[in-house]
Amino acid sequence: MGGEIDRRAIAALSAGHFATDFSNGALPALLPFLVLRFDLSYTEVGGLMLVSALASSLIQPLFGLWSDRRGAVWLLPAGVALAGVGMALAAASTSYSLCLVFVTISGLGTAAYHPEGSKFAAFVSGSRRASGMSLFSIGGNLGVALGALLAAPLLLVFGRLGGLLLALPALVVAGMLLATLRYLESFAPEQARVRAAAGEDRPGALALLLAVIALRSVGWFGLLTFVPLWVVSLGHSETYGANLLALMLFTGGVGTLVAGPLADRFGRRPVLLATLVAAPPLVVIFVAVGGALGAVALALVGVCVVSTFGLTGVMSQEYLPSRIGLASGISIGFSIGLGGIAALALGSLADRVDLEAAMYACAVIPALAILPALLLPSPRGRPRLAPEPVM
């Protein structure tokens, strides 16, 4: 089964990704409620996204480096639990300052989970790396979508304290991961084998990929932050805005299942480039046209953007094969960190000009990623390192 994906292991890792990103998805849907509760400006809204992004990004490469050098499988359940509890307390917070603190705690949980989860997803995927990473990513995609879908109803039905229920998925999945740690550890190769099997590191190629990720993240975090607020500004309800956000995320999850096998068959770069070309005009249709056609366009934006998260994760590992934990931490952390800064900048643009200008910026800036994507070299795969799991 050297070339096959271990379904039990990838299911556990994907479940952890689901629970971690459930908390991330809840934050954008909570923003309209927090705006009303704390009388926030768009810049302060962007500040919440920035704090979340920085907490979950700056330290992520350090977790990845630690994982590469010493191994840290315990970060899987710990990261999930921290992400969920932090976001639940943020949803129930009584002040903007406390909300910032709890969002930071949740972000640290996200930073702890992703590098270790991505590394083990590579270990258990055999030769089908892109397909395995897609299965890992689908958990996160569905988690973000359900977090966005359920956060608003919980607060509408149960009030501020209903936000505490957002911790339940994380606590359940953290317990499950604790029970499966020994099975997951059986896939981890010895460090000497990792160094022997690793190919040549290509930092220049990784730098180009990070440029693509950064530009893509500007538009994506802008949409996550401002789609609910844009919809509310047009006269719709907070629930409708959350549902539209969830639609974008759910369809993105479907796209992830398609993109991984396509990348394994036709190559990483062509699939990535096709999505980068398609997404910007779809954002323009969503903003300029709206209605049912705009909703369809937004759903397709989700397909184009979300489907490439796992893809760029695999490419980063293939560009830095001797340090795949660090590669995962850099690529995911860079994406989140730049996205958070973009959310703050776009919030300032919305305050100074208007929200429509910020929405159009979410289309223009990601289009710039097409150029560095054209310059990317083809990634080189690497053989399976892990031994067969002990049954």
Coordinates of C-alpha atoms in Angstrom, one line a residue:
M1 CA 0.0 0.0 0.0
G2 CA 3.1 2.2 -0.4
G3 CA 1.3 4.5 -2.9
E4 CA -2.1 4.5 -1.2
I5 CA -3.6 7.0 1.3
D6 CA -4.2 5.6 4.7
R7 CA -7.9 6.4 5.2
R8 CA -8.1 6.1 8.9
A9 CA -5.1 8.4 9.5
I10 CA -6.2 11.0 6.9
A11 CA -9.7 10.9 8.4
A12 CA -8.4 11.7 11.9
L13 CA -6.2 14.5 10.5
S14 CA -9.0 16.0 8.4
A15 CA -11.3 15.9 11.5
G16 CA -8.7 17.9 13.4
H17 CA -8.5 20.3 10.5
F18 CA -12.3 20.6 10.5
A19 CA -12.5 21.5 14.2
T20 CA -9.6 24.0 14.0
D21 CA -11.0 25.8 11.0
F22 CA -14.6 25.7 12.4
S23 CA -13.3 28.3 14.8
N24 CA -11.7 30.4 12.0
G25 CA -14.9 30.3 10.0
A26 CA -17.0 31.4 12.9
L27 CA -15.1 34.7 13.3
P28 CA -16.3 36.4 10.0
A29 CA -19.9 35.4 10.8
L30 CA -19.5 36.9 14.3
L31 CA -18.4 40.3 13.0
P32 CA -21.8 41.8 12.4
F33 CA -22.8 40.9 16.0
L34 CA -19.6 42.3 17.4
V35 CA -20.0 45.5 15.4
L36 CA -23.4 46.0 17.0
R37 CA -22.2 44.9 20.5
F38 CA -19.1 47.1 20.6
D39 CA -20.0 49.8 18.0
L40 CA -17.0 49.0 15.9
S41 CA -15.6 50.8 12.8
Y42 CA -14.5 48.9 9.7
T43 CA -10.9 49.4 10.7
E44 CA -11.6 47.9 14.1
V45 CA -13.3 45.0 12.4
G46 CA -10.2 44.5 10.3
G47 CA -8.2 44.7 13.5
L48 CA -10.0 41.6 14.8
M49 CA -9.1 39.7 11.6
L50 CA -5.5 41.0 11.8
V51 CA -5.0 39.8 15.4
S52 CA -6.4 36.4 14.5
A53 CA -4.2 36.2 11.5
L54 CA -1.0 37.3 13.2
A55 CA -1.5 35.0 16.2
S56 CA -2.0 32.0 13.8
S57 CA 0.7 32.9 11.4
L58 CA 3.8 34.5 13.0
I59 CA 4.5 31.5 15.3
Q60 CA 3.4 28.8 12.8
P61 CA 6.9 28.4 11.2
L62 CA 8.4 28.0 14.6
F63 CA 6.0 25.2 15.4
G64 CA 6.9 23.7 12.0
L65 CA 10.6 23.9 12.8
W66 CA 10.1 22.4 16.2
S67 CA 8.2 19.6 14.5
D68 CA 10.9 18.9 12.0
R69 CA 13.6 18.8 14.7
R70 CA 12.0 17.0 17.6
G71 CA 8.5 15.8 16.6
A72 CA 5.4 17.3 18.3
V73 CA 2.4 15.1 17.5
W74 CA 0.8 16.3 20.8
L75 CA 0.2 19.6 19.1
L76 CA -2.6 18.1 17.1
P77 CA -5.1 17.7 20.0
A78 CA -3.7 20.7 21.9
G79 CA -4.1 23.0 18.9
V80 CA -7.6 21.9 18.2
A81 CA -8.8 22.5 21.8
L82 CA -7.1 25.9 22.1
A83 CA -8.6 27.1 18.8
G84 CA -12.1 26.1 19.7
V85 CA -12.1 27.4 23.3
G86 CA -10.5 30.7 22.4
M87 CA -13.1 31.4 19.7
A88 CA -16.0 30.4 21.9
L89 CA -14.8 32.8 24.6
A90 CA -14.4 35.6 22.0
A91 CA -18.0 35.1 20.9
A92 CA -19.2 35.5 24.4
S93 CA -16.8 38.3 25.4
T94 CA -18.1 41.5 27.1
S95 CA -15.6 44.0 25.7
Y96 CA -13.6 44.6 22.5
S97 CA -10.3 44.2 24.4
L98 CA -11.3 40.8 25.8
C99 CA -12.5 39.7 22.4
L100 CA -9.0 40.6 21.0
V101 CA -7.3 38.5 23.7
F102 CA -9.5 35.4 23.1
V103 CA -9.2 35.7 19.3
T104 CA -5.4 35.7 19.8
I105 CA -5.6 32.5 21.9
S106 CA -7.7 30.8 19.2
G107 CA -5.1 31.9 16.6
L108 CA -2.3 30.3 18.6
G109 CA -4.3 27.0 18.5
T110 CA -4.5 27.3 14.8
A111 CA -0.8 27.9 14.5
A112 CA -0.1 24.8 16.6
Y113 CA -2.2 22.5 14.6
H114 CA -1.6 23.3 10.9
P115 CA 2.2 22.5 10.4
E116 CA 2.0 19.2 12.3
G117 CA -1.3 18.3 10.6
S118 CA 0.1 19.1 7.1
K119 CA 3.3 17.1 7.8
F120 CA 1.4 14.0 8.9
A121 CA -1.0 14.4 6.0
A122 CA 2.1 14.1 3.7
F123 CA 3.3 11.0 5.6
V124 CA 0.1 9.1 5.3
S125 CA -0.6 9.9 1.7
G126 CA 2.0 7.7 0.0
S127 CA 2.7 8.8 -3.6
R128 CA -0.7 10.6 -4.0
R129 CA 0.4 13.7 -2.2
A130 CA -2.0 16.2 -3.8
S131 CA -5.0 13.9 -3.4
G132 CA -4.1 13.3 0.3
M133 CA -3.6 16.9 1.0
S134 CA -7.0 17.6 -0.7
L135 CA -8.6 15.2 1.7
F136 CA -6.9 16.9 4.6
S137 CA -7.9 20.3 3.3
I138 CA -11.6 19.3 2.8
G139 CA -11.9 19.0 6.6
G140 CA -10.7 22.5 7.1
N141 CA -12.9 23.8 4.2
L142 CA -16.0 22.2 5.7
G143 CA -15.1 23.4 9.1
V144 CA -14.8 27.0 8.0
A145 CA -18.1 26.8 6.1
L146 CA -20.0 25.2 9.1
G147 CA -18.4 27.7 11.5
A148 CA -19.7 30.5 9.3
L149 CA -23.1 28.9 9.0
L150 CA -23.7 28.1 12.6
A151 CA -22.2 31.0 14.5
A152 CA -25.0 33.5 13.6
P153 CA -27.9 31.2 14.5
L154 CA -26.3 30.3 17.8
L155 CA -26.1 33.9 18.8
L156 CA -29.5 34.8 17.5
V157 CA -31.2 31.9 19.4
F158 CA -29.1 31.8 22.6
G159 CA -27.7 35.3 22.8
R160 CA -24.2 36.2 23.6
L161 CA -23.6 33.1 25.8
G162 CA -24.6 30.9 22.9
G163 CA -21.2 31.6 21.5
L164 CA -19.8 29.2 24.1
L165 CA -21.3 26.3 22.2
L166 CA -18.7 27.0 19.4
A167 CA -16.2 25.1 21.6
L168 CA -18.0 21.8 21.3
P169 CA -16.6 20.5 18.0
A170 CA -13.1 21.3 19.1
L171 CA -13.4 19.5 22.4
V172 CA -14.9 16.4 20.9
V173 CA -12.3 16.1 18.1
A174 CA -9.4 16.9 20.5
G175 CA -10.5 13.9 22.5
M176 CA -10.6 11.7 19.4
L177 CA -7.2 12.8 18.4
L178 CA -5.8 11.9 21.8
A179 CA -7.1 8.4 21.3
T180 CA -5.4 8.0 17.9
L181 CA -2.0 9.6 18.6
R182 CA -0.1 6.3 18.8
Y183 CA -1.6 5.2 15.4
L184 CA -0.6 8.5 13.8
E185 CA 2.9 8.4 15.3
S186 CA 3.5 5.0 13.5
F187 CA 3.7 6.9 10.2
A188 CA 6.4 9.3 11.3
P189 CA 9.8 8.4 9.7
E190 CA 13.1 8.8 11.5
Q191 CA 14.8 12.1 10.9
A192 CA 17.8 10.3 9.3
R193 CA 15.4 8.8 6.7
V194 CA 13.9 12.1 6.0
R195 CA 17.2 13.7 5.2
A196 CA 18.3 10.8 3.1
A197 CA 15.1 10.8 1.0
A198 CA 14.7 14.5 0.6
G199 CA 15.4 16.1 -2.7
E200 CA 17.0 19.5 -3.4
D201 CA 15.6 22.5 -1.6
R202 CA 14.6 25.3 -4.0
P203 CA 14.2 28.5 -1.9
G204 CA 13.8 30.7 -5.0
A205 CA 10.8 28.7 -6.2
L206 CA 9.3 28.8 -2.7
A207 CA 9.7 32.6 -2.7
L208 CA 7.7 32.8 -5.9
L209 CA 5.1 30.5 -4.5
L210 CA 4.8 32.7 -1.4
A211 CA 4.2 35.7 -3.6
V212 CA 1.3 33.9 -5.2
I213 CA 0.0 32.9 -1.8
A214 CA 0.3 36.5 -0.5
L215 CA -1.6 38.1 -3.3
R216 CA -4.3 35.4 -3.3
S217 CA -4.7 35.9 0.5
V218 CA -5.4 39.6 0.2
G219 CA -8.5 38.9 -1.8
W220 CA -9.6 35.9 0.1
F221 CA -9.3 37.5 3.6
G222 CA -11.1 40.6 2.2
L223 CA -14.0 38.4 1.1
L224 CA -14.1 36.5 4.4
T225 CA -14.2 39.7 6.3
F226 CA -16.5 41.9 4.3
V227 CA -18.9 39.6 2.4
P228 CA -21.3 39.5 5.4
L229 CA -20.9 43.2 6.0
W230 CA -21.4 44.0 2.3
V231 CA -24.6 41.9 2.2
V232 CA -25.9 43.6 5.3
S233 CA -25.1 47.0 3.8
L234 CA -27.4 46.1 0.9
G235 CA -30.3 45.6 3.2
H236 CA -30.1 41.9 3.8
S237 CA -30.0 40.1 7.3
E238 CA -26.9 38.9 9.2
T239 CA -28.1 35.4 8.7
Y240 CA -28.3 35.8 4.9
G241 CA -24.8 37.2 4.9
A242 CA -23.6 34.2 6.9
N243 CA -25.4 31.8 4.5
L244 CA -23.8 33.4 1.5
L245 CA -20.3 33.1 3.2
A246 CA -21.0 29.5 4.0
L247 CA -22.0 28.9 0.3
M248 CA -18.7 30.2 -0.8
L249 CA -16.9 27.9 1.6
F250 CA -18.9 24.8 1.0
T251 CA -18.4 25.0 -2.8
G252 CA -14.8 25.6 -2.1
G253 CA -14.7 22.3 -0.3
V254 CA -16.2 20.5 -3.3
G255 CA -13.5 22.2 -5.5
T256 CA -10.8 20.8 -3.2
L257 CA -12.0 17.2 -3.8
V258 CA -11.6 17.9 -7.6
A259 CA -8.4 19.9 -7.6
G260 CA -6.2 17.4 -5.8
P261 CA -6.8 14.5 -8.3
L262 CA -6.5 16.9 -11.2
A263 CA -3.2 18.2 -9.9
D264 CA -1.9 14.6 -9.4
R265 CA -2.8 13.9 -13.0
F266 CA -2.1 17.1 -14.9
G267 CA 0.4 18.9 -12.7
R268 CA 0.2 21.4 -9.8
R269 CA 1.1 24.5 -11.7
P270 CA -1.5 24.3 -14.5
V271 CA -4.4 23.8 -12.0
L272 CA -3.1 26.6 -9.8
L273 CA -2.8 29.0 -12.7
A274 CA -6.3 28.2 -14.0
T275 CA -7.9 29.1 -10.7
L276 CA -5.9 32.4 -10.4
V277 CA -7.1 33.5 -13.8
A278 CA -10.8 32.6 -13.2
A279 CA -11.3 34.1 -9.7
P280 CA -10.9 37.9 -10.2
P281 CA -13.7 38.4 -12.8
L282 CA -16.0 36.2 -10.7
V283 CA -15.5 38.6 -7.7
V284 CA -16.4 41.6 -10.0
I285 CA -19.6 39.8 -11.0
F286 CA -20.5 39.2 -7.4
V287 CA -20.1 42.9 -6.5
A288 CA -21.4 44.6 -9.6
V289 CA -24.3 42.3 -10.5
G290 CA -25.4 40.7 -7.2
G291 CA -28.6 38.7 -6.9
A292 CA -28.7 35.0 -7.8
L293 CA -26.0 35.5 -10.5
G294 CA -23.7 37.2 -7.9
A295 CA -24.3 34.3 -5.5
V296 CA -23.3 31.8 -8.2
A297 CA -20.2 33.8 -9.0
L298 CA -19.2 33.9 -5.3
A299 CA -19.7 30.2 -5.0
L300 CA -17.3 29.7 -8.0
V301 CA -14.8 32.1 -6.3
G302 CA -14.8 29.6 -3.4
V303 CA -14.1 26.8 -5.8
C304 CA -11.2 28.6 -7.4
V305 CA -9.6 29.8 -4.2
V306 CA -10.3 27.2 -1.6
S307 CA -9.4 24.3 -3.9
T308 CA -5.8 25.7 -4.1
F309 CA -5.0 25.7 -0.4
G310 CA -4.0 22.1 -0.3
L311 CA -2.3 22.4 -3.6
T312 CA 0.0 25.3 -2.5
G313 CA 0.7 23.3 0.7
V314 CA 2.0 20.4 -1.3
M315 CA 4.0 22.6 -3.6
S316 CA 5.7 24.3 -0.6
Q317 CA 6.7 20.9 0.7
E318 CA 8.1 19.8 -2.6
Y319 CA 10.1 23.1 -3.0
L320 CA 11.5 22.5 0.6
P321 CA 11.6 18.7 0.9
S322 CA 14.2 18.5 3.7
R323 CA 12.0 20.6 6.1
I324 CA 8.3 19.9 5.2
G325 CA 7.1 21.0 8.7
L326 CA 8.8 24.3 8.3
A327 CA 7.5 24.5 4.6
S328 CA 4.0 24.0 5.8
G329 CA 4.3 26.5 8.6
I330 CA 5.7 29.1 6.3
S331 CA 3.2 28.7 3.5
I332 CA 0.1 28.5 5.7
G333 CA 1.4 31.1 8.2
F334 CA 2.4 33.5 5.4
S335 CA -1.0 33.2 3.9
I336 CA -2.8 33.9 7.1
G337 CA -0.5 36.7 8.2
L338 CA -0.7 38.6 5.0
G339 CA -4.4 38.0 4.8
G340 CA -4.9 39.6 8.2
I341 CA -2.8 42.6 7.3
A342 CA -4.9 42.9 4.1
A343 CA -8.1 42.8 6.1
L344 CA -7.0 45.7 8.2
A345 CA -5.9 47.7 5.2
L346 CA -9.1 46.9 3.3
G347 CA -11.1 48.0 6.4
S348 CA -9.2 51.3 6.4
L349 CA -10.0 51.7 2.7
A350 CA -13.7 51.0 3.4
D351 CA -13.7 53.7 6.1
R352 CA -11.9 56.3 3.9
V353 CA -13.7 55.6 0.6
D354 CA -16.5 53.0 0.9
L355 CA -17.1 49.3 1.3
E356 CA -17.6 48.9 -2.4
A357 CA -14.1 50.0 -3.1
A358 CA -12.7 47.4 -0.7
M359 CA -14.7 44.7 -2.4
Y360 CA -13.3 45.6 -5.8
A361 CA -9.8 45.5 -4.4
C362 CA -10.5 41.9 -3.5
A363 CA -10.7 41.2 -7.3
V364 CA -7.8 43.5 -8.5
I365 CA -5.0 42.5 -6.1
P366 CA -5.2 38.7 -6.5
A367 CA -5.1 39.1 -10.3
L368 CA -1.4 40.2 -9.8
A369 CA -0.6 36.6 -8.6
I370 CA -0.8 35.4 -12.2
L371 CA 2.7 36.7 -13.1
P372 CA 4.6 34.9 -10.3
A373 CA 2.5 31.8 -11.0
L374 CA 3.7 31.7 -14.6
L375 CA 7.3 31.8 -13.3
L376 CA 6.9 28.8 -11.0
P377 CA 9.0 25.8 -11.8
S378 CA 7.4 22.4 -11.8
P379 CA 7.5 20.8 -8.4
R380 CA 9.3 17.5 -8.0
G381 CA 7.5 14.8 -6.0
R382 CA 9.3 12.7 -3.4
P383 CA 8.9 9.1 -2.3
R384 CA 6.9 7.9 0.7
L385 CA 9.0 8.0 3.8
A386 CA 6.8 6.5 6.4
P387 CA 6.8 2.8 7.4
E388 CA 3.6 0.8 7.1
P389 CA 1.4 1.5 10.2
V390 CA 1.5 -0.9 13.1
M391 CA -2.0 -2.5 13.3

